[in-house]
Coordinates of N, CA and C and ligand atoms in Angstrom, one line a residue:
M1 N -18.6 201.8 118.8 CA -20.0 202.1 119.1 C -20.9 202.0 117.9
M2 N -22.1 201.4 118.1 CA -23.0 201.2 116.9 C -23.7 202.6 116.7
T3 N -23.9 202.9 115.4 CA -24.6 204.1 115.1 C -25.7 203.7 114.1
N4 N -26.7 204.5 114.0 CA -27.8 204.3 113.0 C -27.8 205.3 111.9
S5 N -26.6 205.9 111.7 CA -26.5 207.0 110.6 C -26.8 206.4 109.3
P6 N -27.5 207.2 108.4 CA -27.8 206.7 107.1 C -26.6 206.3 106.2
T7 N -26.7 205.3 105.4 CA -25.6 204.9 104.5 C -25.2 206.0 103.6
V8 N -23.9 206.3 103.6 CA -23.4 207.3 102.6 C -23.0 206.6 101.3
L9 N -23.6 207.1 100.2 CA -23.4 206.5 99.0 C -22.0 206.7 98.4
H10 N -21.3 205.7 98.0 CA -20.0 205.8 97.4 C -20.1 206.7 96.1
P11 N -19.2 207.6 95.9 CA -19.3 208.5 94.7 C -19.3 207.7 93.3
D12 N -18.8 206.5 93.3 CA -18.8 205.7 92.0 C -20.2 205.0 91.8
V13 N -21.0 205.0 92.8 CA -22.3 204.2 92.7 C -23.4 205.1 92.2
E14 N -24.1 204.6 91.1 CA -25.2 205.3 90.5 C -26.4 205.1 91.4
R15 N -26.7 203.9 91.8 CA -27.9 203.7 92.6 C -27.8 202.4 93.5
V16 N -28.5 202.4 94.5 CA -28.5 201.2 95.4 C -29.6 200.3 94.9
L17 N -29.3 199.0 94.7 CA -30.3 198.0 94.3 C -30.9 197.4 95.5
I18 N -30.0 197.0 96.5 CA -30.6 196.4 97.7 C -29.9 197.1 98.9
S19 N -30.7 197.6 99.8 CA -30.1 198.4 100.9 C -29.5 197.5 102.0
E20 N -28.7 198.1 102.8 CA -28.1 197.3 103.9 C -29.2 196.7 104.8
A21 N -30.2 197.5 105.1 CA -31.3 197.0 106.0 C -32.0 195.8 105.3
D22 N -32.3 195.9 104.0 CA -33.0 194.8 103.4 C -32.1 193.5 103.3
I23 N -30.8 193.7 103.1 CA -29.9 192.5 103.1 C -30.0 191.9 104.5
Q24 N -29.8 192.7 105.6 CA -29.8 192.1 106.9 C -31.1 191.4 107.3
K25 N -32.2 192.0 106.9 CA -33.5 191.5 107.2 C -33.7 190.1 106.5
R26 N -33.2 190.0 105.2 CA -33.3 188.8 104.5 C -32.4 187.7 105.1
I27 N -31.3 188.1 105.6 CA -30.4 187.1 106.2 C -31.0 186.5 107.4
V28 N -31.7 187.3 108.2 CA -32.4 186.7 109.4 C -33.4 185.7 108.9
E29 N -34.1 185.9 107.8 CA -35.1 184.9 107.3 C -34.4 183.7 106.8
L30 N -33.3 183.9 106.0 CA -32.6 182.7 105.5 C -32.0 181.9 106.7
A31 N -31.5 182.5 107.7 CA -30.9 181.8 108.8 C -32.0 181.0 109.5
A32 N -33.1 181.5 109.7 CA -34.2 180.8 110.3 C -34.6 179.6 109.5
E33 N -34.7 179.7 108.2 CA -35.0 178.6 107.3 C -33.9 177.5 107.5
I34 N -32.7 177.9 107.4 CA -31.6 176.9 107.5 C -31.6 176.2 108.9
D35 N -31.8 177.0 109.9 CA -31.8 176.4 111.3 C -32.9 175.4 111.4
R36 N -34.1 175.7 110.8 CA -35.2 174.7 110.8 C -34.9 173.5 110.0
D37 N -34.3 173.7 108.8 CA -34.1 172.5 107.9 C -32.9 171.6 108.5
Y38 N -32.0 172.2 109.2 CA -30.8 171.4 109.6 C -30.8 171.1 111.1
E39 N -31.9 171.3 111.7 CA -32.1 171.0 113.2 C -31.5 169.6 113.5
G40 N -30.7 169.5 114.5 CA -30.1 168.2 114.9 C -29.0 167.7 114.0
L41 N -28.6 168.5 113.0 CA -27.5 168.1 112.1 C -26.3 169.0 112.4
A42 N -25.2 168.8 111.8 CA -24.0 169.6 112.0 C -23.4 170.0 110.6
P43 N -24.1 170.9 109.9 CA -23.7 171.2 108.6 C -22.3 171.9 108.5
V44 N -21.7 171.8 107.3 CA -20.5 172.5 107.1 C -20.8 173.6 106.0
F45 N -20.5 174.8 106.3 CA -20.7 176.0 105.4 C -19.4 176.2 104.7
I46 N -19.5 176.1 103.3 CA -18.3 176.3 102.5 C -18.4 177.6 101.8
G47 N -17.6 178.6 102.3 CA -17.6 179.9 101.7 C -16.7 180.0 100.5
I48 N -17.3 180.5 99.4 CA -16.5 180.6 98.1 C -15.9 182.0 98.1
L49 N -14.6 182.0 98.2 CA -13.8 183.3 98.2 C -13.7 183.9 96.9
K50 N -13.7 185.3 96.8 CA -13.7 186.1 98.0 C -15.1 186.7 98.2
G51 N -16.0 186.6 97.2 CA -17.2 187.3 97.2 C -18.2 187.0 98.3
S52 N -18.1 185.8 98.9 CA -19.1 185.4 99.9 C -18.8 185.8 101.3
V53 N -17.6 186.4 101.5 CA -17.1 186.6 102.9 C -18.1 187.5 103.8
L54 N -18.6 188.6 103.2 CA -19.5 189.4 104.1 C -20.8 188.7 104.3
F55 N -21.3 188.1 103.3 CA -22.6 187.4 103.4 C -22.5 186.2 104.4
L56 N -21.4 185.4 104.3 CA -21.2 184.3 105.1 C -21.1 184.7 106.6
S57 N -20.3 185.8 106.8 CA -20.1 186.2 108.2 C -21.4 186.7 108.8
D58 N -22.2 187.4 108.1 CA -23.5 187.9 108.7 C -24.5 186.8 108.9
L59 N -24.5 185.8 107.9 CA -25.4 184.7 108.0 C -25.0 183.8 109.3
L60 N -23.7 183.6 109.4 CA -23.3 182.7 110.6 C -23.7 183.3 111.9
K61 N -23.7 184.7 112.0 CA -24.0 185.3 113.3 C -25.5 185.1 113.6
R62 N -26.3 184.8 112.6 CA -27.8 184.6 112.8 C -28.2 183.2 113.0
L63 N -27.2 182.2 112.8 CA -27.6 180.8 112.9 C -27.4 180.3 114.3
S64 N -28.2 179.3 114.7 CA -28.1 178.7 116.0 C -27.6 177.2 115.8
V65 N -27.7 176.7 114.6 CA -27.4 175.3 114.3 C -25.9 175.1 114.6
D66 N -25.5 173.8 115.1 CA -24.1 173.5 115.3 C -23.5 173.4 114.0
C67 N -22.6 174.3 113.6 CA -22.0 174.3 112.3 C -20.5 174.5 112.3
R68 N -19.9 174.2 111.1 CA -18.4 174.4 110.9 C -18.3 175.2 109.6
I69 N -17.2 175.8 109.5 CA -16.9 176.6 108.2 C -15.6 176.1 107.5
D70 N -15.6 176.2 106.2 CA -14.4 176.0 105.5 C -14.5 176.9 104.2
F71 N -13.4 176.9 103.5 CA -13.4 177.8 102.3 C -12.8 177.2 101.1
M72 N -13.2 177.7 99.9 CA -12.6 177.3 98.7 C -12.5 178.6 97.9
C73 N -11.5 178.6 97.0 CA -11.4 179.8 96.1 C -11.3 179.3 94.7
V74 N -12.0 179.9 93.8 CA -12.0 179.5 92.4 C -11.8 180.8 91.5
S75 N -11.1 180.6 90.4 CA -11.1 181.7 89.5 C -11.3 181.2 88.1
S76 N -11.9 182.1 87.3 CA -12.2 181.7 85.9 C -11.0 182.2 85.1
Y77 N -10.6 181.4 84.1 CA -9.5 181.8 83.3 C -9.8 183.1 82.6
E78 N -8.9 184.1 82.6 CA -9.1 185.4 82.0 C -9.7 185.3 80.6
G79 N -10.7 186.0 80.5 CA -11.4 186.1 79.1 C -12.0 184.8 78.7
D80 N -12.2 183.9 79.6 CA -12.7 182.6 79.3 C -14.0 182.2 80.0
R81 N -14.6 183.2 80.6 CA -15.7 182.9 81.5 C -16.8 182.1 80.8
S82 N -17.1 182.4 79.6 CA -18.2 181.8 78.9 C -17.9 180.3 78.6
T83 N -16.7 179.9 78.5 CA -16.4 178.5 78.2 C -16.5 177.6 79.5
G84 N -16.6 178.3 80.7 CA -16.7 177.5 81.9 C -15.4 176.9 82.4
V85 N -14.3 177.5 82.0 CA -13.0 177.0 82.5 C -12.7 177.6 83.8
V86 N -13.0 176.8 84.9 CA -12.9 177.3 86.2 C -11.7 176.6 86.9
R87 N -10.9 177.3 87.6 CA -9.7 176.7 88.3 C -9.8 176.8 89.8
L88 N -9.5 175.8 90.5 CA -9.5 175.8 91.9 C -8.2 176.3 92.4
T89 N -8.3 177.4 93.2 CA -7.0 178.0 93.6 C -6.8 177.8 95.1
L90 N -7.8 177.4 95.8 CA -7.7 177.1 97.3 C -8.7 176.0 97.6
D91 N -8.2 174.9 98.2 CA -9.1 173.8 98.5 C -9.5 173.7 99.9
L92 N -10.5 172.9 100.3 CA -11.0 172.7 101.6 C -9.8 172.2 102.5
R93 N -9.9 172.5 103.8 CA -8.9 171.9 104.7 C -9.4 170.5 105.2
D94 N -10.7 170.4 105.3 CA -11.2 169.1 105.9 C -11.9 168.2 104.9
N95 N -12.0 167.0 105.3 CA -12.7 165.9 104.5 C -14.2 166.2 104.7
I96 N -15.0 166.1 103.7 CA -16.4 166.3 103.8 C -17.3 165.1 103.6
E97 N -16.6 163.9 103.5 CA -17.4 162.7 103.3 C -18.4 162.5 104.4
G98 N -19.7 162.2 104.0 CA -20.7 162.0 105.0 C -21.3 163.2 105.6
R99 N -20.8 164.4 105.3 CA -21.2 165.7 105.9 C -22.4 166.3 105.1
D100 N -23.1 167.2 105.8 CA -24.2 168.0 105.1 C -23.5 169.3 104.8
I101 N -23.5 169.6 103.5 CA -22.7 170.7 103.0 C -23.7 171.8 102.5
L102 N -23.3 173.1 102.9 CA -24.0 174.2 102.3 C -23.0 175.1 101.7
V103 N -23.0 175.2 100.3 CA -22.0 176.0 99.6 C -22.6 177.5 99.6
V104 N -21.8 178.4 100.1 CA -22.2 179.8 100.2 C -21.6 180.7 99.1
E105 N -22.4 181.2 98.3 CA -21.9 182.1 97.2 C -22.5 183.5 97.3
D106 N -21.8 184.5 96.6 CA -22.4 185.8 96.6 C -23.5 185.9 95.5
I107 N -23.2 185.3 94.4 CA -24.2 185.4 93.2 C -24.1 184.2 92.3
V108 N -25.2 183.8 91.8 CA -25.2 182.8 90.7 C -25.6 183.5 89.5
D109 N -24.7 183.5 88.5 CA -25.0 184.2 87.2 C -25.2 183.2 86.1
T110 N -24.1 182.8 85.4 CA -24.3 181.7 84.4 C -24.5 180.4 85.1
G111 N -24.0 180.2 86.3 CA -24.0 178.9 87.0 C -22.8 178.1 86.7
L112 N -21.9 178.6 85.9 CA -20.7 177.8 85.5 C -19.8 177.5 86.7
T113 N -19.6 178.5 87.6 CA -18.8 178.3 88.8 C -19.3 177.3 89.7
L114 N -20.6 177.4 90.0 CA -21.2 176.5 90.9 C -21.4 175.1 90.3
G115 N -21.6 175.1 89.0 CA -21.7 173.8 88.3 C -20.4 173.0 88.5
Y116 N -19.3 173.7 88.3 CA -18.0 173.1 88.5 C -17.8 172.7 90.0
L117 N -18.1 173.6 90.9 CA -17.9 173.3 92.3 C -18.7 172.1 92.8
K118 N -20.0 172.1 92.3 CA -20.9 171.0 92.7 C -20.3 169.7 92.3
Q119 N -19.9 169.6 91.0 CA -19.4 168.4 90.5 C -18.1 168.0 91.2
N120 N -17.2 168.9 91.5 CA -16.0 168.6 92.3 C -16.3 168.1 93.7
L121 N -17.3 168.8 94.4 CA -17.5 168.4 95.8 C -18.3 167.1 95.8
M122 N -19.1 166.8 94.9 CA -19.9 165.5 94.9 C -19.0 164.3 94.8
T123 N -17.8 164.5 94.2 CA -16.9 163.3 94.1 C -16.3 163.0 95.5
R124 N -16.5 163.9 96.5 CA -16.0 163.7 97.9 C -17.0 163.0 98.8
K125 N -18.2 162.7 98.2 CA -19.2 161.9 98.9 C -19.8 162.6 100.1
P126 N -20.3 163.8 100.0 CA -21.0 164.4 101.2 C -22.3 163.7 101.3
R127 N -22.9 163.8 102.5 CA -24.3 163.2 102.7 C -25.3 164.0 101.9
S128 N -25.2 165.4 101.9 CA -26.1 166.2 101.2 C -25.3 167.5 100.7
L129 N -25.8 168.1 99.7 CA -25.2 169.4 99.3 C -26.2 170.3 98.8
E130 N -26.3 171.5 99.4 CA -27.2 172.6 98.9 C -26.5 173.9 98.7
I131 N -27.1 174.8 98.0 CA -26.5 176.1 97.7 C -27.2 177.2 98.4
V132 N -26.4 178.1 99.0 CA -27.0 179.3 99.6 C -26.4 180.5 98.8
S133 N -27.2 181.3 98.1 CA -26.6 182.4 97.4 C -27.4 183.7 97.7
L134 N -26.6 184.7 98.0 CA -27.3 186.0 98.3 C -28.1 186.5 97.1
L135 N -27.5 186.4 96.0 CA -28.1 186.9 94.8 C -28.3 185.9 93.7
D136 N -29.3 186.0 92.9 CA -29.5 185.1 91.8 C -29.9 185.9 90.5
K137 N -29.2 185.7 89.4 CA -29.5 186.3 88.1 C -30.0 185.2 87.2
P138 N -31.2 184.8 87.3 CA -31.7 183.6 86.5 C -31.6 183.8 85.0
E139 N -31.7 185.1 84.6 CA -31.7 185.3 83.1 C -30.4 185.0 82.4
A140 N -29.3 185.0 83.2 CA -28.0 184.7 82.6 C -27.6 183.2 82.7
R141 N -28.5 182.4 83.2 CA -28.1 181.0 83.4 C -27.7 180.2 82.2
K142 N -26.6 179.5 82.2 CA -26.2 178.6 81.1 C -26.1 177.1 81.6
V143 N -26.0 177.0 83.0 CA -25.9 175.6 83.6 C -27.1 175.6 84.6
L144 N -27.7 174.4 84.6 CA -28.9 174.3 85.5 C -28.4 174.2 87.0
I145 N -28.5 175.4 87.7 CA -28.1 175.4 89.1 C -29.2 176.2 89.8
E146 N -29.7 175.5 90.8 CA -30.9 176.1 91.5 C -30.5 176.2 93.0
P147 N -30.2 177.4 93.5 CA -29.9 177.6 94.9 C -31.1 177.2 95.8
K148 N -31.0 176.4 96.8 CA -32.1 176.1 97.7 C -32.5 177.3 98.5
Y149 N -31.4 178.0 98.9 CA -31.6 179.3 99.7 C -31.1 180.4 98.9
R150 N -32.0 181.4 98.7 CA -31.6 182.5 97.8 C -32.1 183.8 98.4
G151 N -31.2 184.8 98.5 CA -31.5 186.0 99.2 C -32.4 186.9 98.3
F152 N -32.0 187.2 97.1 CA -32.7 188.1 96.2 C -32.5 187.7 94.7
Q153 N -33.6 187.7 94.0 CA -33.4 187.6 92.5 C -33.2 189.0 91.9
I154 N -32.2 189.1 91.1 CA -32.0 190.5 90.5 C -32.0 190.4 89.0
P155 N -32.2 191.5 88.3 CA -32.1 191.5 86.9 C -30.7 191.3 86.4
N156 N -30.5 191.1 85.1 CA -29.2 190.8 84.5 C -28.4 192.0 84.4
E157 N -27.9 192.6 85.5 CA -27.0 193.8 85.4 C -25.9 193.6 86.4
F158 N -24.8 194.3 86.1 CA -23.6 194.1 86.9 C -23.7 194.9 88.2
V159 N -23.5 194.2 89.3 CA -23.7 194.8 90.6 C -22.4 194.7 91.4
V160 N -22.2 195.6 92.4 CA -21.0 195.5 93.3 C -21.5 195.8 94.7
G161 N -20.6 195.5 95.6 CA -20.9 195.8 97.0 C -21.2 194.5 97.8
Y162 N -21.1 194.6 99.1 CA -21.4 193.5 100.0 C -20.7 192.2 99.6
G163 N -19.4 192.4 99.3 CA -18.6 191.2 98.9 C -18.2 191.2 97.4
L164 N -19.1 191.8 96.6 CA -19.0 191.7 95.1 C -18.1 192.9 94.7
D165 N -17.2 192.6 93.8 CA -16.2 193.6 93.4 C -16.3 194.0 91.9
F166 N -15.6 195.1 91.6 CA -15.3 195.4 90.2 C -13.8 195.7 90.3
D167 N -13.0 194.8 89.7 CA -11.5 195.0 89.7 C -11.0 195.0 91.2
E168 N -11.6 194.2 92.0 CA -11.2 194.0 93.4 C -11.6 195.2 94.3
R169 N -12.4 196.2 93.7 CA -12.8 197.3 94.6 C -14.3 197.1 94.9
Y170 N -14.8 197.9 95.8 CA -16.2 198.0 96.3 C -16.7 196.8 97.1
R171 N -15.9 195.9 97.4 CA -16.4 194.7 98.2 C -16.9 195.2 99.6
N172 N -16.4 196.3 100.1 CA -16.7 196.7 101.5 C -18.0 197.5 101.6
L173 N -18.6 197.8 100.5 CA -19.9 198.6 100.6 C -20.9 197.7 101.3
P174 N -21.7 198.3 102.2 CA -22.6 197.5 103.0 C -23.9 197.2 102.2
Y175 N -24.1 197.7 101.0 CA -25.3 197.5 100.2 C -24.9 196.9 98.8
I176 N -25.9 196.5 98.0 CA -25.6 196.1 96.7 C -26.0 197.3 95.8
G177 N -25.1 197.7 94.9 CA -25.3 198.8 94.1 C -24.9 198.6 92.6
V178 N -25.3 199.6 91.8 CA -24.9 199.6 90.4 C -23.9 200.8 90.2
L179 N -22.8 200.5 89.5 CA -21.8 201.6 89.3 C -22.2 202.6 88.2
K180 N -21.7 203.8 88.4 CA -21.9 204.8 87.3 C -21.1 204.3 86.1
P181 N -21.7 204.4 84.9 CA -21.0 203.9 83.7 C -19.6 204.5 83.5
S182 N -19.4 205.7 84.0 CA -18.1 206.4 83.9 C -17.0 205.6 84.7
T183 N -17.4 204.8 85.6 CA -16.4 204.1 86.5 C -15.7 203.0 85.7
Y184 N -16.5 202.4 84.8 CA -15.8 201.2 84.1 C -15.6 201.5 82.6
Q185 N -16.1 202.6 82.1 CA -15.9 202.9 80.7 C -14.7 203.8 80.6
P186 N -13.8 203.5 79.6 CA -12.6 204.4 79.4 C -13.0 205.8 79.0
Q187 N -12.4 206.8 79.6 CA -12.7 208.2 79.4 C -12.2 208.6 78.0
G188 N -12.8 209.6 77.4 CA -12.2 210.3 76.2 C -12.9 209.9 75.0
Ligands
5GP1 P1 -21.2 182.4 87.3 O1 -20.1 181.3 87.2 O2 -22.4 181.9 87.9 O3 -21.4 183.0 85.9 O4 -20.6 183.6 88.1 C1 -20.2 183.5 89.4 C2 -19.2 184.5 89.7 O5 -19.2 185.6 88.8 C3 -19.6 185.2 91.0 O6 -19.2 184.5 92.1 C4 -19.0 186.6 90.9 O7 -17.7 186.5 91.3 C5 -19.1 186.8 89.4 N1 -20.2 187.7 89.0 C6 -21.3 187.3 88.4 N2 -22.2 188.3 88.2 C7 -21.6 189.4 88.9 C8 -22.0 190.7 89.1 O8 -23.1 191.2 88.7 N3 -21.2 191.5 89.8 C9 -20.0 191.0 90.3 N4 -19.2 191.9 91.0 N5 -19.5 189.8 90.1 C10 -20.4 189.0 89.4

């Protein structure tokens, strides 16, 4: 049964940056934009695991366009994020040649991950390729990546929730929040 009870804040979360209601409202707007832009086409949404899962599923429910979904998973080499060494750990199931592609991400930070993915996907000759990202931290950018569809621009701070993790935790929070420093700083 659906309830409208207020969101209970996780004890490790210091503050909510974007509420569940604001996320859902913005997703309706993004879906309307995508429906309009892709009318008469059959785009393929590529969800980047794991962070995009909640966003992708809520976005899909709001879309009317005839669409398909597929997934990719990438990981940055441990301690090597700044060098842009990205590894593909799960590839697409289907051929995307000639298709209209929308890559769905949770957040664009340095842009290194999407820079790698875009380069990789373009070699497969899609008809078009655009990026949909729930969050954008433009201050942290190292690679020129411009999402065509962007949920929210946020300041350069570490956020969790709604798919985004810290050490694989907090992905299930329905909002975007900032953790209490005590959660990630060693005690003592
Ligand atoms: P980029 O390659 O653009 O620097 O970063 C992309 C990936 O880094 C995202 O898909 C996400 O996994 C991770 N990331 C970047 N900023 C944040 C953040 O504020 N919080 C979390 N949880 N992950 C982030």
